[in-house]
Short mmCIF file of C-alpha atoms and ligand atoms in Angstrom, two decimals:
data_model
loop_
_atom_site.label_atom_id
_atom_site.label_comp_id
_atom_site.label_asym_id
_atom_site.label_seq_id
_atom_site.Cartn_x
_atom_site.Cartn_y
_atom_site.Cartn_z
CA MET A 698 186.48 -4.50 -18.78
CA GLY A 699 183.61 -5.46 -16.45
CA ILE A 700 183.55 -8.18 -13.85
CA ASN A 701 184.07 -11.89 -14.38
CA VAL A 702 181.84 -14.49 -12.71
CA GLU A 703 183.32 -18.00 -12.39
CA PRO A 704 180.95 -20.66 -11.01
CA LEU A 705 182.54 -22.92 -8.38
CA SER A 706 179.97 -25.70 -8.77
CA PRO A 707 176.82 -26.18 -10.86
CA VAL A 708 174.73 -25.95 -7.67
CA ILE A 709 176.09 -23.11 -5.54
CA GLY A 710 178.87 -20.53 -5.37
CA ALA A 711 180.79 -18.31 -7.76
CA GLN A 712 183.99 -16.33 -7.57
CA ILE A 713 183.96 -12.79 -8.89
CA SER A 714 187.02 -11.01 -10.19
CA GLY A 715 187.63 -7.57 -11.61
CA ALA A 716 185.45 -5.76 -9.06
CA ASN A 717 186.51 -2.67 -7.18
CA LEU A 718 183.88 -2.72 -4.46
CA SER A 719 184.52 0.85 -3.36
CA GLN A 720 183.85 2.28 -6.82
CA LEU A 721 181.38 0.03 -8.57
CA GLY A 722 179.53 1.39 -11.55
CA GLU A 723 175.83 0.60 -12.03
CA ALA A 724 176.47 -2.13 -14.63
CA ASP A 725 179.00 -3.96 -12.45
CA PHE A 726 176.74 -3.69 -9.43
CA ALA A 727 173.81 -5.12 -11.42
CA ALA A 728 176.04 -8.01 -12.57
CA ILE A 729 177.05 -8.72 -8.97
CA GLU A 730 173.43 -8.62 -7.82
CA GLN A 731 172.48 -11.05 -10.59
CA ALA A 732 175.42 -13.33 -9.71
CA LEU A 733 174.12 -13.48 -6.14
CA VAL A 734 170.67 -14.50 -7.40
CA ASP A 735 172.15 -17.10 -9.75
CA HIS A 736 174.79 -18.59 -7.42
CA GLN A 737 173.46 -17.85 -3.91
CA VAL A 738 176.90 -17.09 -2.49
CA ILE A 739 179.66 -15.12 -4.20
CA PHE A 740 183.28 -14.61 -3.28
CA PHE A 741 185.78 -11.84 -3.96
CA ARG A 742 189.52 -12.24 -3.52
CA ASP A 743 192.38 -9.78 -3.94
CA GLN A 744 190.53 -7.05 -2.12
CA PRO A 745 192.07 -4.39 0.11
CA GLU A 746 190.92 -4.35 3.73
CA LEU A 747 187.69 -2.39 3.48
CA ALA A 748 187.14 0.48 5.90
CA PRO A 749 183.86 -0.03 7.81
CA GLU A 750 182.35 2.89 5.87
CA THR A 751 183.23 1.24 2.54
CA GLN A 752 181.88 -2.16 3.56
CA ILE A 753 178.68 -0.50 4.81
CA ALA A 754 178.30 1.56 1.63
CA PHE A 755 178.65 -1.55 -0.57
CA ALA A 756 176.17 -3.54 1.55
CA GLU A 757 173.69 -0.64 1.50
CA ARG A 758 173.46 -0.88 -2.27
CA PHE A 759 171.46 -4.09 -1.67
CA GLY A 760 169.18 -2.41 0.87
CA PRO A 761 169.08 -0.97 4.39
CA LEU A 762 171.20 -2.72 6.99
CA HIS A 763 170.12 -5.12 9.71
CA THR A 764 171.35 -4.86 13.30
CA HIS A 765 172.17 -8.14 15.00
CA PRO A 766 170.01 -8.81 18.10
CA ALA A 767 172.89 -10.11 20.22
CA ALA A 768 176.38 -9.78 18.81
CA PRO A 769 179.01 -7.19 19.74
CA HIS A 770 179.62 -4.52 17.12
CA LEU A 771 182.08 -1.77 16.35
CA GLU A 772 181.55 1.15 18.70
CA ASP A 773 181.00 3.69 15.92
CA HIS A 774 179.21 1.31 13.56
CA PRO A 775 176.37 -0.71 15.13
CA ALA A 776 175.83 -2.51 11.81
CA VAL A 777 179.35 -3.98 11.82
CA PHE A 778 179.49 -7.23 13.76
CA VAL A 779 183.04 -8.25 14.66
CA ILE A 780 183.69 -11.93 13.95
CA HIS A 781 186.53 -12.97 16.22
CA ALA A 782 187.77 -16.27 17.62
CA HIS A 783 191.09 -16.81 19.38
CA LYS A 784 192.76 -18.94 22.04
CA ASP A 785 190.52 -17.69 24.88
CA SER A 786 187.24 -17.93 22.95
CA LYS A 787 184.55 -20.16 24.40
CA VAL A 788 182.52 -20.14 21.19
CA ALA A 789 183.19 -19.21 17.59
CA ASN A 790 180.51 -17.70 15.44
CA GLY A 791 178.69 -19.85 12.98
CA ASN A 792 180.26 -23.13 14.10
CA GLY A 793 177.20 -25.19 13.07
CA TRP A 794 174.76 -25.17 10.14
CA HIS A 795 172.44 -22.17 10.27
CA THR A 796 170.81 -19.37 8.31
CA ASP A 797 171.63 -15.98 9.79
CA VAL A 798 169.13 -14.75 12.38
CA SER A 799 166.20 -16.75 10.98
CA CYS A 800 164.61 -16.11 14.42
CA ASP A 801 163.82 -12.54 13.32
CA GLU A 802 160.38 -11.74 11.86
CA GLU A 803 162.26 -10.22 8.94
CA PRO A 804 165.54 -12.15 8.75
CA PRO A 805 168.47 -10.63 6.88
CA LEU A 806 168.44 -10.86 3.09
CA GLY A 807 172.18 -11.26 2.87
CA THR A 808 175.46 -11.14 4.75
CA LEU A 809 178.74 -9.57 3.68
CA LEU A 810 181.80 -10.85 5.51
CA GLN A 811 185.43 -9.82 5.06
CA LEU A 812 188.10 -11.65 7.05
CA HIS A 813 191.26 -9.71 7.88
CA THR A 814 193.10 -12.15 10.16
CA LEU A 815 193.31 -15.83 9.30
CA PRO A 816 194.72 -18.91 10.98
CA GLY A 817 197.67 -20.65 9.28
CA SER A 818 195.22 -23.26 8.01
CA GLY A 819 191.57 -24.12 8.60
CA GLY A 820 188.71 -21.73 9.29
CA ASP A 821 186.94 -22.51 6.01
CA THR A 822 183.25 -21.71 5.63
CA LEU A 823 180.84 -24.19 4.03
CA PHE A 824 177.71 -23.00 2.26
CA ALA A 825 174.76 -25.18 1.27
CA SER A 826 172.02 -24.48 -1.26
CA MET A 827 168.51 -24.70 0.15
CA PHE A 828 167.16 -24.61 -3.42
CA ALA A 829 169.02 -27.86 -4.06
CA ALA A 830 167.77 -29.26 -0.75
CA PHE A 831 164.17 -28.54 -1.74
CA GLU A 832 164.38 -29.43 -5.41
CA THR A 833 165.81 -32.89 -4.70
CA LEU A 834 162.89 -33.95 -2.49
CA SER A 835 160.06 -35.99 -3.97
CA PRO A 836 157.11 -33.97 -5.29
CA LYS A 837 154.79 -35.44 -2.62
CA LEU A 838 157.07 -34.38 0.21
CA GLN A 839 157.58 -30.96 -1.41
CA GLU A 840 153.81 -30.53 -1.52
CA PHE A 841 153.41 -31.51 2.13
CA LEU A 842 156.26 -29.27 3.33
CA ALA A 843 154.72 -26.32 1.53
CA THR A 844 151.67 -26.58 3.83
CA LEU A 845 153.76 -26.25 7.01
CA THR A 846 155.21 -23.50 9.20
CA ALA A 847 158.09 -23.70 11.65
CA THR A 848 159.12 -21.85 14.78
CA HIS A 849 162.59 -20.31 14.82
CA GLU A 850 163.97 -19.39 18.26
CA SER A 851 167.18 -17.78 19.49
CA GLU A 852 167.20 -17.83 23.28
CA HIS A 853 169.14 -21.13 23.26
CA VAL A 854 171.63 -19.69 20.77
CA TYR A 855 172.31 -16.21 22.10
CA ARG A 856 171.77 -16.18 25.89
CA GLY A 857 175.20 -15.58 27.45
CA ARG A 858 176.97 -16.26 24.17
CA TYR A 859 178.90 -13.01 24.06
CA ALA A 860 179.47 -12.59 27.82
CA ASP A 861 183.22 -12.94 27.34
CA ARG A 862 183.06 -10.01 24.92
CA GLY A 863 181.37 -7.71 27.42
CA VAL A 864 177.72 -8.25 26.42
CA ASP A 865 175.38 -8.30 29.45
CA ASP A 866 172.09 -9.76 28.25
CA ASN A 867 170.35 -10.41 31.59
CA ASP A 868 167.34 -8.25 30.72
CA LYS A 869 167.29 -9.02 27.05
CA VAL A 870 164.40 -10.78 25.34
CA TYR A 871 165.62 -12.68 22.30
CA PRO A 872 163.47 -12.91 19.15
CA SER A 873 161.50 -15.83 17.84
CA ALA A 874 159.37 -16.06 14.71
CA VAL A 875 157.15 -18.37 12.70
CA HIS A 876 158.06 -18.84 9.03
CA PRO A 877 156.89 -21.06 6.18
CA VAL A 878 158.92 -24.25 5.82
CA VAL A 879 159.25 -23.56 2.10
CA ARG A 880 160.21 -20.06 1.07
CA THR A 881 159.89 -18.52 -2.39
CA HIS A 882 162.83 -16.44 -3.50
CA PRO A 883 161.48 -13.04 -4.57
CA ARG A 884 164.01 -12.62 -7.39
CA SER A 885 164.37 -16.10 -8.93
CA SER A 886 160.99 -17.56 -7.85
CA ARG A 887 162.80 -20.75 -6.82
CA GLN A 888 161.53 -22.54 -3.73
CA ALA A 889 163.98 -22.99 -0.85
CA LEU A 890 163.76 -25.23 2.19
CA TYR A 891 163.69 -22.77 5.08
CA VAL A 892 164.46 -24.69 8.28
CA ASN A 893 167.90 -24.88 9.88
CA PRO A 894 169.45 -26.71 12.85
CA GLY A 895 170.63 -23.46 14.47
CA PHE A 896 167.30 -21.77 15.04
CA THR A 897 164.39 -23.99 13.92
CA THR A 898 162.93 -25.75 16.93
CA ARG A 899 159.55 -27.05 15.80
CA ILE A 900 157.20 -27.68 12.91
CA ASN A 901 153.98 -26.22 14.19
CA GLU A 902 151.32 -28.36 12.54
CA LEU A 903 152.80 -31.70 13.69
CA SER A 904 153.03 -33.50 17.02
CA HIS A 905 156.25 -33.10 18.97
CA ASP A 906 157.60 -36.49 17.87
CA GLU A 907 156.57 -36.03 14.23
CA SER A 908 158.14 -32.59 14.18
CA ARG A 909 161.40 -33.93 15.64
CA ALA A 910 161.57 -36.80 13.16
CA LEU A 911 160.84 -34.62 10.15
CA LEU A 912 163.29 -31.91 11.23
CA ASP A 913 165.98 -34.54 11.85
CA PHE A 914 165.44 -35.89 8.34
CA LEU A 915 165.46 -32.42 6.75
CA PHE A 916 168.58 -31.33 8.66
CA ARG A 917 170.41 -34.46 7.46
CA HIS A 918 169.17 -34.05 3.91
CA GLN A 919 170.20 -30.38 3.77
CA GLN A 920 173.77 -31.31 4.58
CA ARG A 921 174.39 -33.50 1.53
CA ASN A 922 177.82 -32.73 0.11
CA GLU A 923 176.46 -32.16 -3.39
CA PHE A 924 174.55 -29.10 -2.17
CA GLN A 925 177.69 -27.45 -0.80
CA VAL A 926 180.61 -25.25 -1.69
CA ARG A 927 183.52 -24.86 0.71
CA PHE A 928 185.37 -21.54 0.78
CA ARG A 929 189.01 -21.42 1.78
CA TRP A 930 189.62 -17.88 2.89
CA SER A 931 192.57 -15.78 1.83
CA SER A 932 193.50 -12.51 3.51
CA ASN A 933 190.80 -9.85 2.96
CA ALA A 934 188.66 -12.18 0.87
CA ILE A 935 184.95 -11.38 1.00
CA ALA A 936 181.92 -13.65 0.97
CA LEU A 937 178.43 -12.38 0.24
CA TRP A 938 175.64 -14.90 0.82
CA ASP A 939 171.90 -14.89 0.31
CA ASN A 940 170.24 -15.94 3.55
CA ARG A 941 166.94 -16.58 1.78
CA CYS A 942 168.27 -19.73 0.15
CA THR A 943 171.48 -20.85 1.90
CA GLN A 944 172.87 -22.15 5.14
CA HIS A 945 176.48 -21.96 6.23
CA PHE A 946 178.90 -23.50 8.70
CA ALA A 947 182.09 -21.72 9.79
CA LEU A 948 184.53 -24.43 10.84
CA TRP A 949 186.30 -23.82 14.14
CA ASP A 950 189.13 -26.24 13.50
CA TYR A 951 191.96 -23.73 14.06
CA TRP A 952 191.99 -23.22 17.85
CA PRO A 953 194.14 -21.77 19.44
CA GLU A 954 194.82 -19.59 16.41
CA GLU A 955 192.99 -16.36 15.64
CA ARG A 956 190.43 -15.57 12.95
CA LYS A 957 188.90 -12.09 12.70
CA GLY A 958 186.85 -9.91 10.39
CA HIS A 959 183.86 -7.66 9.87
CA ARG A 960 180.36 -8.82 9.03
CA VAL A 961 177.52 -6.62 7.83
CA THR A 962 173.98 -7.90 7.25
CA ILE A 963 171.36 -6.51 4.90
CA LYS A 964 167.75 -6.26 6.05
CA GLY A 965 165.34 -8.73 4.57
CA GLU A 966 161.61 -9.16 4.32
CA ARG A 967 159.19 -11.53 6.03
CA PRO A 968 159.65 -14.92 4.33
CA GLY A 969 156.77 -15.90 2.09
CA TYR A 970 155.66 -18.94 0.12
CA ASP A 971 154.08 -18.42 -3.28
CA PRO A 972 152.56 -21.65 -4.66
CA THR A 973 152.19 -20.10 -8.10
CA ALA A 974 155.86 -19.14 -8.44
CA ARG A 975 157.48 -20.76 -11.48
CA PRO A 976 161.26 -20.72 -11.50
CA SER A 977 163.05 -20.08 -14.75
CA ALA A 978 164.47 -23.03 -16.71
CA LYS A 979 167.94 -21.95 -15.60
CA SER A 980 167.16 -23.21 -12.10
CA SER A 981 166.95 -26.89 -12.97
CA THR A 982 170.60 -27.69 -12.19
CA CYS A 983 169.50 -29.93 -9.33
CA GLU A 984 167.72 -32.51 -11.44
CA ASN A 985 170.83 -34.65 -11.84
CA LEU A 986 171.34 -34.72 -8.06
CA HIS A 987 168.33 -37.04 -7.74
CA LEU A 988 170.40 -39.70 -9.45
CA SER A 989 173.31 -39.66 -7.07
CA ARG A 990 171.68 -41.16 -3.98
CA GLN A 991 172.23 -44.82 -4.82
CA LEU A 992 175.32 -45.42 -2.66
C1 SIN B 2384 178.74 -16.41 10.46
O1 SIN B 2384 178.37 -15.30 10.12
O2 SIN B 2384 177.96 -17.30 10.72
C2 SIN B 2384 180.22 -16.65 10.50
C3 SIN B 2384 180.75 -16.98 9.15
C4 SIN B 2384 182.23 -17.13 9.16
O3 SIN B 2384 182.87 -16.69 10.12
O4 SIN B 2384 182.77 -17.67 8.20
#
């Protein structure tokens, strides 16, 4: 039969059906990999709860796994980060726009999250396309941004964050990295805006005030509704997102209820900008978004 890929918007997101993730043949896996390139985030429903070994084995088909620099993990599986918020939580993961661990020199390529426990309502995750964010800027600004680098830091994000889950990070040094502001996707050759409010603290080639003003503008621009898809979780649903070209925001609107699942991240490469990259014609879905800013 093969899998079915149903786009959720012309810009970002697709739902995949007909996939048995624990026994995927080569052709189905290739179709899933291509769907991730085409849609940036893909969703699977009607899945059984995956054993950690099964989730890890599926993620490893995309590449070796990444270990989170701060978060608590399953005792027997350091690559499995437990996402958990409940009535006593002081923070909930991902409750703000960010790209996963962009503070790493080699940030994760992708993230695979399955949620097992859901609140009665709420707890949706929003995803935004950083291709759309870049492609809807004027050519002059695109050109300028492509000459810049930004610093991504994590001390302010991670220090003490998981203390209530038993993580003692007194002696820990948290990563920071410098990345290009525009990043070329190695598979599609599309250019993505690669700054995010979670980790990006400064544009290096500008003065402090210029950097703040430009980042504030870019952070606002990135959050336009037209660049987004919003996923309403169902039990054991799975999201797989490409961190090279997306940001996400996990809404914590369900306190004091509980939301829990397992997240595995796939190792990525050092972000690069290739000025000669020419995206395929298929990537021009954002052209019409230029028109919609007249309100
Ligand atoms: C995250 O990985 O940022 C959390 C995503 C989510 O819980 O939906």
